[in-house]
mmCIF file of N, CA and C in Angstrom:
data_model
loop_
_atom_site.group_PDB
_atom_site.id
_atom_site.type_symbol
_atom_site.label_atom_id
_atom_site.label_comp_id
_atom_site.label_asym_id
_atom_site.label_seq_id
_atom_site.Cartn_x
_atom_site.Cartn_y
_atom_site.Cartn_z
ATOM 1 N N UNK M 716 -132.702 72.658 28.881
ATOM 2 C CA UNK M 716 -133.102 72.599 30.272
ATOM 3 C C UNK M 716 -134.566 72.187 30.347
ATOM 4 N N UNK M 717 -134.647 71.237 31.227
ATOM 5 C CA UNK M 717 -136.194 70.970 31.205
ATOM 6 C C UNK M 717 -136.901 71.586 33.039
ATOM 7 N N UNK M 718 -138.135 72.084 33.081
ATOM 8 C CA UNK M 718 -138.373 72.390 33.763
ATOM 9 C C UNK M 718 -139.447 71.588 34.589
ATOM 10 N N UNK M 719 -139.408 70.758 35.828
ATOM 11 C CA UNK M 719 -139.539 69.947 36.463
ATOM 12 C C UNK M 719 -141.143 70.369 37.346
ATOM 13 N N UNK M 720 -140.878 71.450 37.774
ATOM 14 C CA UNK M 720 -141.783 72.378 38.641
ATOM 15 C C UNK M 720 -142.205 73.430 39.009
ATOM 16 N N UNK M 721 -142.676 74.216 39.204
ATOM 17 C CA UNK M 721 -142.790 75.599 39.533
ATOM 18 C C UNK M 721 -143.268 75.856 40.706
ATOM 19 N N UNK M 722 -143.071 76.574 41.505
ATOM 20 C CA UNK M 722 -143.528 76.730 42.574
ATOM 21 C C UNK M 722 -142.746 78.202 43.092
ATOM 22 N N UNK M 723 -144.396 79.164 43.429
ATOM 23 C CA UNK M 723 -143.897 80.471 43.894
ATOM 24 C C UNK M 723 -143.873 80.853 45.375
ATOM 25 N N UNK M 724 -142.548 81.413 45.815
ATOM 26 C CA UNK M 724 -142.012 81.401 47.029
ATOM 27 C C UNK M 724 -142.850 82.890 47.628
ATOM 28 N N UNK M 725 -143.657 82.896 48.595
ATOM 29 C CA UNK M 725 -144.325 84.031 48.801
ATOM 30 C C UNK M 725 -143.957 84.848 50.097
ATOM 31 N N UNK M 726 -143.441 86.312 49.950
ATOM 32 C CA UNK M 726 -143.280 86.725 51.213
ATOM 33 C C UNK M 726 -144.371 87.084 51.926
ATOM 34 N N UNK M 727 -143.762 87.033 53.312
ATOM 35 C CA UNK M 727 -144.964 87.363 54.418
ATOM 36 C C UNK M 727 -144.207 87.923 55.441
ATOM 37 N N UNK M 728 -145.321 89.118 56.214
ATOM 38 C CA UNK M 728 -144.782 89.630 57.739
ATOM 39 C C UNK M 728 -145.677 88.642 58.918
ATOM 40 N N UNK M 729 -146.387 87.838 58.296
ATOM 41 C CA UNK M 729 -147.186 86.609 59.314
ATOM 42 C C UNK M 729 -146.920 85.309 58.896
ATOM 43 N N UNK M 730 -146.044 84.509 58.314
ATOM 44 C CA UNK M 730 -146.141 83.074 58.064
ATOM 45 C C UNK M 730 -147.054 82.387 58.256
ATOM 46 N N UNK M 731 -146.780 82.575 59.903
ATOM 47 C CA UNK M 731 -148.291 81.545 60.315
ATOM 48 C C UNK M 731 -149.794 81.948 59.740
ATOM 49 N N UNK M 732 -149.936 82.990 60.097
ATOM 50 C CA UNK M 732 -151.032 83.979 59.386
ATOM 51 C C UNK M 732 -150.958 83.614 57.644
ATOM 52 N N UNK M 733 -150.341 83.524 56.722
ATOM 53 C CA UNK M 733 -150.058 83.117 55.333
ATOM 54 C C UNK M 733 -150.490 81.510 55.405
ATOM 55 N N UNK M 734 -150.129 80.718 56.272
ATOM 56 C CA UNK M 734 -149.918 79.468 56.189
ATOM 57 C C UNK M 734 -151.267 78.934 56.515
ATOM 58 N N UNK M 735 -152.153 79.130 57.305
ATOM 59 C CA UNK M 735 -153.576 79.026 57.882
ATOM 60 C C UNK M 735 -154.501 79.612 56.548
ATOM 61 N N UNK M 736 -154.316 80.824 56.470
ATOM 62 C CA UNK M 736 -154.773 80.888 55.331
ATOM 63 C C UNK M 736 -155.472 79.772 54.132
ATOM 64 N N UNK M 737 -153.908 79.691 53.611
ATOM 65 C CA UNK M 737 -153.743 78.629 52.420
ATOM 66 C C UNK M 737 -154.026 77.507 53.144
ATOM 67 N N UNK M 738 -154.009 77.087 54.147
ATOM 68 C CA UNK M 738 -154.704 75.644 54.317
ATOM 69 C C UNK M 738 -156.208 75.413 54.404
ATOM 70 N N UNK M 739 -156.610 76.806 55.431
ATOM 71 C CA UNK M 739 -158.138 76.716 55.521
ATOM 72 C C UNK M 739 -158.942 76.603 54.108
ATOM 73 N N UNK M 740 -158.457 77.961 53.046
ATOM 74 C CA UNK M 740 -159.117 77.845 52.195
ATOM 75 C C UNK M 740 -158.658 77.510 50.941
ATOM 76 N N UNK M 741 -158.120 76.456 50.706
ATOM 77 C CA UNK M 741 -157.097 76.274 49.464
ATOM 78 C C UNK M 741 -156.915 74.716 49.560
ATOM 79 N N UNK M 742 -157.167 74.282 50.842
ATOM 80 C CA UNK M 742 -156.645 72.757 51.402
ATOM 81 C C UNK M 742 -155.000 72.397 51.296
ATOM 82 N N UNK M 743 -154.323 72.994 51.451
ATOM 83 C CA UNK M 743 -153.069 72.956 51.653
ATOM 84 C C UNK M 743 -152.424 72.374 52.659
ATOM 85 N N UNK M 744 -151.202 71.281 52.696
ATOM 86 C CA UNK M 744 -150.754 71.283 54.103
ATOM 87 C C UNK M 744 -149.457 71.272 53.891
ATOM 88 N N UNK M 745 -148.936 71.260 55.142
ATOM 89 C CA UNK M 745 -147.461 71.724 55.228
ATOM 90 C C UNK M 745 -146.460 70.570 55.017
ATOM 91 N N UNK M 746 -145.247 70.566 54.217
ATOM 92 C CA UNK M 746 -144.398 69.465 53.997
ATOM 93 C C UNK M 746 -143.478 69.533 54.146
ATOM 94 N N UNK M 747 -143.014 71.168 54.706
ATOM 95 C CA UNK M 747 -141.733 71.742 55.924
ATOM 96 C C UNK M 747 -141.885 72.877 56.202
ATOM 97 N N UNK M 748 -141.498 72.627 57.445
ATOM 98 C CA UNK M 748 -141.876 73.831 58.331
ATOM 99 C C UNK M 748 -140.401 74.158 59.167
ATOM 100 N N UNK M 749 -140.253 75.462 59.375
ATOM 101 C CA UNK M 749 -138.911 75.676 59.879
ATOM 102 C C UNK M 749 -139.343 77.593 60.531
ATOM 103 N N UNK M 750 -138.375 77.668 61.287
ATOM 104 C CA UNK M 750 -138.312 79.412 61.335
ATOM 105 C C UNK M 750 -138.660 80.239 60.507
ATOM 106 N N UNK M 751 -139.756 80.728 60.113
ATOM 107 C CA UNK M 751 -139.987 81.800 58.800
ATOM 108 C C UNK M 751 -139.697 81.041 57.350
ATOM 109 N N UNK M 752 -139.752 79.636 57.561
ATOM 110 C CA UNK M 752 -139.674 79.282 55.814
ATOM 111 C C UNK M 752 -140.791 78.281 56.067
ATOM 112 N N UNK M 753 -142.041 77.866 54.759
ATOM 113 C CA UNK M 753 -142.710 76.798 54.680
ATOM 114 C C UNK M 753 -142.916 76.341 53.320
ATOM 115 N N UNK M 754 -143.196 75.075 53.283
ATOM 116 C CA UNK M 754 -143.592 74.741 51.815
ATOM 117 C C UNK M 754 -144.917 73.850 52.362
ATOM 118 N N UNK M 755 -145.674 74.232 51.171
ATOM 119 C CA UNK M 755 -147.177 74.187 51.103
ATOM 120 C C UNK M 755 -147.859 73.441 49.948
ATOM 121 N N UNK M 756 -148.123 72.276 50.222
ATOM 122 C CA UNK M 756 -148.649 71.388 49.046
ATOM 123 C C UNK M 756 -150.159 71.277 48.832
ATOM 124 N N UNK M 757 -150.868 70.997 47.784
ATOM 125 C CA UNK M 757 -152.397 70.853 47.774
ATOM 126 C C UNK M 757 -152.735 69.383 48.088
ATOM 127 N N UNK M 758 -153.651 69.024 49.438
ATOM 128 C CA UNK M 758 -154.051 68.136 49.505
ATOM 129 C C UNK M 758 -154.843 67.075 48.547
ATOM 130 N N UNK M 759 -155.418 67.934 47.481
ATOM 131 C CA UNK M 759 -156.062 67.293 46.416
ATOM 132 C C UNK M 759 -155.625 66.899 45.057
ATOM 133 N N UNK M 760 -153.911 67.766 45.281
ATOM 134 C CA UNK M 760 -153.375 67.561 43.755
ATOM 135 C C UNK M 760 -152.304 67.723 44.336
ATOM 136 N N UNK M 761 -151.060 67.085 44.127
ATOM 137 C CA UNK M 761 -149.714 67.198 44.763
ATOM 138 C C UNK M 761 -148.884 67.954 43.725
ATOM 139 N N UNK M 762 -149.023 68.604 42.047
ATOM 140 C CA UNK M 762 -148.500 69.602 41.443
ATOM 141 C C UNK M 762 -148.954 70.708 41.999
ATOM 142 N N UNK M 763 -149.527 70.877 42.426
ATOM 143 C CA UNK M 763 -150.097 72.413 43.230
ATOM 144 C C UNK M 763 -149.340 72.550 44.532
ATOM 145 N N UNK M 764 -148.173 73.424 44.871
ATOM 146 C CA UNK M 764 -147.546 73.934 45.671
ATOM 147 C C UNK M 764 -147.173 75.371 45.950
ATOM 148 N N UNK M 765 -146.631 75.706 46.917
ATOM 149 C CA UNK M 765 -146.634 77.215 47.537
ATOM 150 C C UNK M 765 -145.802 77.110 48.653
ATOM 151 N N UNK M 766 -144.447 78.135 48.216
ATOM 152 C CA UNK M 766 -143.838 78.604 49.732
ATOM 153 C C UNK M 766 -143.938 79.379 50.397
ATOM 154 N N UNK M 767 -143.751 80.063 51.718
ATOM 155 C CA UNK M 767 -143.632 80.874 52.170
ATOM 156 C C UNK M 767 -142.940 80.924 52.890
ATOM 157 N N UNK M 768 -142.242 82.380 52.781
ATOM 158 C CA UNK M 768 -141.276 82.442 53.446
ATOM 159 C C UNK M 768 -141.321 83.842 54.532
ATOM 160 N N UNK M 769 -140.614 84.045 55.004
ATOM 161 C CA UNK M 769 -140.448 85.661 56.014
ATOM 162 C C UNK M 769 -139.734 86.872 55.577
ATOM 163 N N UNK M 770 -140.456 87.982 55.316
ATOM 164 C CA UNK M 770 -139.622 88.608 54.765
ATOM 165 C C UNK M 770 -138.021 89.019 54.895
ATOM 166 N N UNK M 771 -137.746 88.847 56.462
ATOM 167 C CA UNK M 771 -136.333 89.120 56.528
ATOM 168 C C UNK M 771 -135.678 87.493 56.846
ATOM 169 N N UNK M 772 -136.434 86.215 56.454
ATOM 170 C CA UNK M 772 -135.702 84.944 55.974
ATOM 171 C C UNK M 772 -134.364 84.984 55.944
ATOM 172 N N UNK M 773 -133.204 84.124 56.516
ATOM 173 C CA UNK M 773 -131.714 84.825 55.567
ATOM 174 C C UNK M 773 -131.732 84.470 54.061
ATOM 175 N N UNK M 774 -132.588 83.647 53.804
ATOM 176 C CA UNK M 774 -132.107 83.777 52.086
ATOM 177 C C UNK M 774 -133.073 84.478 51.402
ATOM 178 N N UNK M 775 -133.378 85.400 51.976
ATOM 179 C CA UNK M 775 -134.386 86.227 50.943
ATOM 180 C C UNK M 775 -132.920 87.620 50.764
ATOM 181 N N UNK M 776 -132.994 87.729 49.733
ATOM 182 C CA UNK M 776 -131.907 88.600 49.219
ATOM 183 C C UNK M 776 -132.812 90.357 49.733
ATOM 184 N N UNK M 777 -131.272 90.524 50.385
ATOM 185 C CA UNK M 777 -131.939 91.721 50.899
ATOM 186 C C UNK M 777 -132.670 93.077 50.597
ATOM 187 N N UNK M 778 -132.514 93.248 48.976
ATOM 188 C CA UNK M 778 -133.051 93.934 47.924
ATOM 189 C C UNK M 778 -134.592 93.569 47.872
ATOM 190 N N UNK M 779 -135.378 92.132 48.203
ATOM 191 C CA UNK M 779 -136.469 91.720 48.339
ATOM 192 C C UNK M 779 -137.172 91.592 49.384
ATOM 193 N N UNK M 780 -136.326 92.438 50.945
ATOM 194 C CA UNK M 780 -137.157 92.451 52.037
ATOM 195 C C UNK M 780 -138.408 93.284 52.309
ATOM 196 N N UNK M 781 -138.448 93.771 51.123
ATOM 197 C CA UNK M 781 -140.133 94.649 51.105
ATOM 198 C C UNK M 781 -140.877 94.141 50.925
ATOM 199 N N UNK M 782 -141.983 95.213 51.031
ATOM 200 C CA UNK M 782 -143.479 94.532 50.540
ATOM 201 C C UNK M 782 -143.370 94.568 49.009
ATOM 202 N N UNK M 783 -144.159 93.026 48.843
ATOM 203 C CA UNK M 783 -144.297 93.656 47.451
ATOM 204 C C UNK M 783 -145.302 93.581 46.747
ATOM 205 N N UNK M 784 -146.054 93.535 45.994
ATOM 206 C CA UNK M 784 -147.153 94.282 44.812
ATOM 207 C C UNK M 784 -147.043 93.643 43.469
ATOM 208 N N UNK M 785 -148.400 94.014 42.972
ATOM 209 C CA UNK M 785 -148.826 93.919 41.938
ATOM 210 C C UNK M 785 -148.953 92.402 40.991
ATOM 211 N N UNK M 786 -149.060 91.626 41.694
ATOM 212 C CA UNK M 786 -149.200 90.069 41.437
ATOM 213 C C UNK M 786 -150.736 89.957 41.960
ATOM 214 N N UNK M 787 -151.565 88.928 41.421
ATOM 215 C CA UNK M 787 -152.915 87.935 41.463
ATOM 216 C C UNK M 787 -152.208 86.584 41.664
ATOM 217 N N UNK M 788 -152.202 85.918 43.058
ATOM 218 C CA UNK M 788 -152.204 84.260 42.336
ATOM 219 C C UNK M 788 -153.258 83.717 42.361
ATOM 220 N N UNK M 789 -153.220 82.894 41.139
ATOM 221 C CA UNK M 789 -154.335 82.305 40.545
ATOM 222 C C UNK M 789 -154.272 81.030 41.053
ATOM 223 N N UNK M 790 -155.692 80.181 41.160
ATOM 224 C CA UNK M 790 -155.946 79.193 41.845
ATOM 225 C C UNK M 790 -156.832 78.485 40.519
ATOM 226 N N UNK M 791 -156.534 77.616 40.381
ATOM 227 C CA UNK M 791 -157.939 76.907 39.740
ATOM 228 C C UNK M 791 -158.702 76.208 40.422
ATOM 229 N N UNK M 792 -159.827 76.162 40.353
ATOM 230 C CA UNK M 792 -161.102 75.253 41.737
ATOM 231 C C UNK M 792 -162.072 74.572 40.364
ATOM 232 N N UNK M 793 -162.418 73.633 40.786
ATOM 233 C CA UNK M 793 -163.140 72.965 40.253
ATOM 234 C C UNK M 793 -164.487 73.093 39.945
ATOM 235 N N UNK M 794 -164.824 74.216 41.495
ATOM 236 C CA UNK M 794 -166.945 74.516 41.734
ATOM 237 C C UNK M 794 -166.033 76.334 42.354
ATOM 238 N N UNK M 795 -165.860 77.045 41.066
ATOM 239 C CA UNK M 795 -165.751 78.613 41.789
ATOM 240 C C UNK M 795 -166.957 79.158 42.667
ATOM 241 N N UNK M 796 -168.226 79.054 42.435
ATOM 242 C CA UNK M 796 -169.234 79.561 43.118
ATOM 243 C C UNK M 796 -169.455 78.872 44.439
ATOM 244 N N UNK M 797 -169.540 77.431 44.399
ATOM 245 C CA UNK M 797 -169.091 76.878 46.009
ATOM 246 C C UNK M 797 -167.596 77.124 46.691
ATOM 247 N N UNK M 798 -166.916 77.414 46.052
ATOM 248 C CA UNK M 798 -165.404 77.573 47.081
ATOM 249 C C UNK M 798 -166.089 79.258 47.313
ATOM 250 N N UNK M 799 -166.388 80.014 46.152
ATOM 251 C CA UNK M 799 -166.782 81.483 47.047
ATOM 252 C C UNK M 799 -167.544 81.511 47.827
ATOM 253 N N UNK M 800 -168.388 80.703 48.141
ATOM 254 C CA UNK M 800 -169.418 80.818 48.856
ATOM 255 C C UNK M 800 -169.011 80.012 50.453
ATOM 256 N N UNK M 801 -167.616 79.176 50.517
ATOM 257 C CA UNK M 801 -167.211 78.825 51.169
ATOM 258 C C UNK M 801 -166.308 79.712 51.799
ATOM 259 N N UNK M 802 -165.833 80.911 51.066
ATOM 260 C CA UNK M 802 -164.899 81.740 52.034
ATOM 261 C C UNK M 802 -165.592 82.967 52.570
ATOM 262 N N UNK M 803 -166.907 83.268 51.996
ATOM 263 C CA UNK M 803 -167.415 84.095 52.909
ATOM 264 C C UNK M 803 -168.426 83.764 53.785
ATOM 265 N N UNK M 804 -168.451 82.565 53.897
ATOM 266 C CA UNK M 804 -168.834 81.709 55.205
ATOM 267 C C UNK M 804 -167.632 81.834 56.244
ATOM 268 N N UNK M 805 -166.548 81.326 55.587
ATOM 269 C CA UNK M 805 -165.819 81.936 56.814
ATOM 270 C C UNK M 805 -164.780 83.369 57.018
ATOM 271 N N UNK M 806 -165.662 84.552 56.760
ATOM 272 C CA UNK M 806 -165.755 85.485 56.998
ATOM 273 C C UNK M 806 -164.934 86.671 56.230
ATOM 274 N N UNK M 807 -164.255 85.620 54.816
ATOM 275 C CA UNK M 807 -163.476 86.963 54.295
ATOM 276 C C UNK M 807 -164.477 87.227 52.962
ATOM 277 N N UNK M 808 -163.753 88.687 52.810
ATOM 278 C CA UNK M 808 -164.377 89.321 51.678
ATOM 279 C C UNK M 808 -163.856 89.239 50.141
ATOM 280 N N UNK M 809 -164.520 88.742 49.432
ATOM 281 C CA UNK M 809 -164.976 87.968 47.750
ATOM 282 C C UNK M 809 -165.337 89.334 47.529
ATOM 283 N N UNK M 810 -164.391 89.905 46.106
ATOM 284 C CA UNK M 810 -165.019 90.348 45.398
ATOM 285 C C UNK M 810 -164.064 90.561 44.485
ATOM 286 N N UNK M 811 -164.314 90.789 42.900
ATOM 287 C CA UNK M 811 -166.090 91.286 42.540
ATOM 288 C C UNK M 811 -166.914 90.098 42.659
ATOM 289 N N UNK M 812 -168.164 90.364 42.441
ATOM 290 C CA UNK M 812 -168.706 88.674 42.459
ATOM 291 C C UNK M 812 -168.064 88.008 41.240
ATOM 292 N N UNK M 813 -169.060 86.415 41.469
ATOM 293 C CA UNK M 813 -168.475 85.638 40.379
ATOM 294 C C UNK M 813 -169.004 85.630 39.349
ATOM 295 N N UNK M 814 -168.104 86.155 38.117
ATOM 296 C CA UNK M 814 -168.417 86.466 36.975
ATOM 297 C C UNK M 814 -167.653 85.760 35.894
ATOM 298 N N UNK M 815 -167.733 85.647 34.423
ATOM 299 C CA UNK M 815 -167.278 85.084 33.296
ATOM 300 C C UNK M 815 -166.522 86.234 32.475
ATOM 301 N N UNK M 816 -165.748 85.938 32.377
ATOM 302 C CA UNK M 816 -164.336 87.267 31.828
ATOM 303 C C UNK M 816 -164.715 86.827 30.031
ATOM 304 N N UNK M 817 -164.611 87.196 28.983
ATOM 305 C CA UNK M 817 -164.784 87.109 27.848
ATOM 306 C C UNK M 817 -163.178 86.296 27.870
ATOM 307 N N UNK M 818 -162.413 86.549 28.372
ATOM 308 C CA UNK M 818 -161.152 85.783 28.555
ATOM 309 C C UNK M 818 -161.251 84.822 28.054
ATOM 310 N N UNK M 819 -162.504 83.877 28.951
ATOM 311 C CA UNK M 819 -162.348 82.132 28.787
ATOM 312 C C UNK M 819 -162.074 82.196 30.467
ATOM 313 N N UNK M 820 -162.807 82.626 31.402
ATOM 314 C CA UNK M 820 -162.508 82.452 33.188
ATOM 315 C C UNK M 820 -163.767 83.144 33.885
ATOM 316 N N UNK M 821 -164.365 81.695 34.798
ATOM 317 C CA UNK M 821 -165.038 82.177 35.615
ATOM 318 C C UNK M 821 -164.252 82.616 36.863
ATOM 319 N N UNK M 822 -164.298 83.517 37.542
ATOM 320 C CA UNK M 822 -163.634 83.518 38.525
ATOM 321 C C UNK M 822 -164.184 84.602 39.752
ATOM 322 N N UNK M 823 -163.455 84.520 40.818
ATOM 323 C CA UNK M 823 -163.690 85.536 41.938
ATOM 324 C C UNK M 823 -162.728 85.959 42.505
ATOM 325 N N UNK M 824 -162.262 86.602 43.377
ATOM 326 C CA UNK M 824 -161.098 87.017 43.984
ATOM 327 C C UNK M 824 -160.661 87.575 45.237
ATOM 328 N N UNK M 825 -160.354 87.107 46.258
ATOM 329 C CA UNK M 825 -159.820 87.319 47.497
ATOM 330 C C UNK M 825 -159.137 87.706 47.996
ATOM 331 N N UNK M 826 -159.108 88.575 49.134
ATOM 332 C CA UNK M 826 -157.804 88.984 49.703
ATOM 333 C C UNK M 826 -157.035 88.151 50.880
ATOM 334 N N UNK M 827 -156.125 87.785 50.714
ATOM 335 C CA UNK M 827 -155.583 86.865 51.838
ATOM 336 C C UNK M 827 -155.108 88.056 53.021
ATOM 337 N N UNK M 828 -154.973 87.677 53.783
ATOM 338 C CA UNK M 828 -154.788 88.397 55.415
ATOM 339 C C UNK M 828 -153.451 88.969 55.038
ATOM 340 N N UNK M 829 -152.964 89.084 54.364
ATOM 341 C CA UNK M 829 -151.517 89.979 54.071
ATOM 342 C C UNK M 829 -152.047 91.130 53.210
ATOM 343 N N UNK M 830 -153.210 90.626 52.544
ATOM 344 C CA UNK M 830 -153.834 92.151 51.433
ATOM 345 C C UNK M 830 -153.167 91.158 49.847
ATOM 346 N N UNK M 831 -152.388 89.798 49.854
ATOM 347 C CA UNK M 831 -152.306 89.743 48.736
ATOM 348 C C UNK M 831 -153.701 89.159 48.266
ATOM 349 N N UNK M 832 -153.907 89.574 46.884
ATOM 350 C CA UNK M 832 -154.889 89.085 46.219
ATOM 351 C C UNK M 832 -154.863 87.634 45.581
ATOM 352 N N UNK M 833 -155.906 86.663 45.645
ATOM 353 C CA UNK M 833 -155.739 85.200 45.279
ATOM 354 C C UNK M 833 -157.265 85.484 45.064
ATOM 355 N N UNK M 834 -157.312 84.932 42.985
ATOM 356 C CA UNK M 834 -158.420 84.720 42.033
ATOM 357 C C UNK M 834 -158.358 83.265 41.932
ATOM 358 N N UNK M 835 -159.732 82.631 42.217
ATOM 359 C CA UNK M 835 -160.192 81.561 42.299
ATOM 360 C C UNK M 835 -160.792 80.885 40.906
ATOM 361 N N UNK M 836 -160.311 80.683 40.240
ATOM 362 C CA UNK M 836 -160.858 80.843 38.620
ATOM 363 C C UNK M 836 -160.908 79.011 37.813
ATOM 364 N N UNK M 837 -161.591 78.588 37.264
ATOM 365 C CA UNK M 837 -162.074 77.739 36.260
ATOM 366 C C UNK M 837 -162.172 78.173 34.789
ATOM 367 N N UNK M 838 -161.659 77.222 33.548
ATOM 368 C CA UNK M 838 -161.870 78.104 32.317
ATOM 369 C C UNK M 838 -163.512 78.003 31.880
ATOM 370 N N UNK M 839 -163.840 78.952 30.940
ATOM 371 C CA UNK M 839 -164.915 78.834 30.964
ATOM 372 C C UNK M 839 -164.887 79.561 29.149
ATOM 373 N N UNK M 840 -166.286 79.308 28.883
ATOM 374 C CA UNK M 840 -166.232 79.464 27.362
ATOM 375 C C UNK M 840 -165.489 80.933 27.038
ATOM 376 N N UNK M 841 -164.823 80.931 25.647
ATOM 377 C CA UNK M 841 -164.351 82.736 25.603
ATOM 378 C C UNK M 841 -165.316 82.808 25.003
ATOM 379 N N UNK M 842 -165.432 84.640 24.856
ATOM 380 C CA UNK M 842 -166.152 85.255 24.310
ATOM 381 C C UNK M 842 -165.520 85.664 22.603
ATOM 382 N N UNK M 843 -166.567 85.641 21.507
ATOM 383 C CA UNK M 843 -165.831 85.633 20.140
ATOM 384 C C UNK M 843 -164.917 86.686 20.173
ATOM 385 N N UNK M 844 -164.308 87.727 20.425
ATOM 386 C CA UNK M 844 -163.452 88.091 20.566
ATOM 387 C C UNK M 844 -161.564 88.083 21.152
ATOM 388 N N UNK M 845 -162.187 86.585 22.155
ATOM 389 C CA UNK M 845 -161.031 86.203 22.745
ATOM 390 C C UNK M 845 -160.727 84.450 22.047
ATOM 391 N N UNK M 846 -161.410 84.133 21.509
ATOM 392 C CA UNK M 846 -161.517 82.492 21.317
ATOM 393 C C UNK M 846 -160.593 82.879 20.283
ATOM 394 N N UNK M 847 -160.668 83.372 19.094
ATOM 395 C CA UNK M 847 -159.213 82.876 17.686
ATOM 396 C C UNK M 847 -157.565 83.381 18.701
ATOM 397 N N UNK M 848 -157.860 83.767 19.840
ATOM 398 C CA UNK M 848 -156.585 84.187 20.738
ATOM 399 C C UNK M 848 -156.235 82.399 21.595
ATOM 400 N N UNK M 849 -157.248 81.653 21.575
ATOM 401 C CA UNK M 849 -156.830 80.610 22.391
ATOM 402 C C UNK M 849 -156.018 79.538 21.898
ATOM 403 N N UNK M 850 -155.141 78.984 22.172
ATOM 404 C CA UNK M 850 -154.645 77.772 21.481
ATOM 405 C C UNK M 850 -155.399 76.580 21.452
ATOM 406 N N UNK M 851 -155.473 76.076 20.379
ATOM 407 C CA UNK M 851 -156.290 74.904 20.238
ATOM 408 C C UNK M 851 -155.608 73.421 21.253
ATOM 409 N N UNK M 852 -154.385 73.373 21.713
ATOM 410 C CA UNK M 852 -154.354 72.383 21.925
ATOM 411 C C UNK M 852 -154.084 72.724 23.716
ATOM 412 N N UNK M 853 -154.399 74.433 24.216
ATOM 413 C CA UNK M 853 -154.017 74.847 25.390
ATOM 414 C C UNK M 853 -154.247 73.669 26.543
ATOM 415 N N UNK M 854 -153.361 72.825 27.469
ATOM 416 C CA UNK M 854 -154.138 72.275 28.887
ATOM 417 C C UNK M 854 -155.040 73.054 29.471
ATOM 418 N N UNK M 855 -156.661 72.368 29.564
ATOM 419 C CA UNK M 855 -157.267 73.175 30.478
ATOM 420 C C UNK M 855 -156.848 73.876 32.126
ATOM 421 N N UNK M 856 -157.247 75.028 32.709
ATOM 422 C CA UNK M 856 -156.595 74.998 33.959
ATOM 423 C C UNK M 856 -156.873 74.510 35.097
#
């Protein structure tokens, strides 16, 4: 099986509210729009996509009409310290600041208007502890 695309389908109790979001600060626009379902492409890179959907959607299986938890989506940005500095210009709250993870990631992290969390991250050198963990031939992100 070869895998073509990925793209994660995100619930929401605001669509529209989810969808504004990701466009204001992400540059995203919409490439269908319907009753409680959207798909969400990156204006600057067309592999970068995002759905959203409603939580009580009919095809959201009804076992998944909750809230749900414990996910980060990750964003890669090109200038992390100007895109952070661009979302608390327009008025949401960044935090922790932007810092370098021994990981190999500069990054920052946001809460989108639902409370999910979205880390804004670039790779960045690891620290000797994490570098013999990296693959040598990894795609940058």
């Amino acid at each position: 099986m070869k895998t073509t695309r990925c793209c994660s389908a995100l619930l929401s109790t605001d669509v529209p509210a989810a969808a504004a979001f990701y466009r204001a600060s992400f540059q995203f626009a919409a490439l269908f729009t319907s009753d409680g379902s959207l798909h969400l492409q990156s204006t600057e890179d067309s592999s970068a996509n995002r759905a959203i959907e409603a939580q009580d959607y009919p095809s959201v299986p009804a076992l998944a009409r909750h809230r749900t938890g414990g996910a980060i989506l990750n964003f890669a940005v090109s200038d992390p310290q100007g895109h952070r500095h661009r979302l608390i210009a327009h008025g949401l709250q960044v935090t922790p600041p932007l810092h370098d993870e021994d990981l190999g990631q500069r990054h920052f992290i946001v809460a989108a208007p639902d409370g999910r969390l979205v880390d804004g991250t670039r790779p960045a050198p690891p620290g000797a502890k994490f570098a013999a963990h990296c693959a040598a031939d990894a795609p940058p992100e």
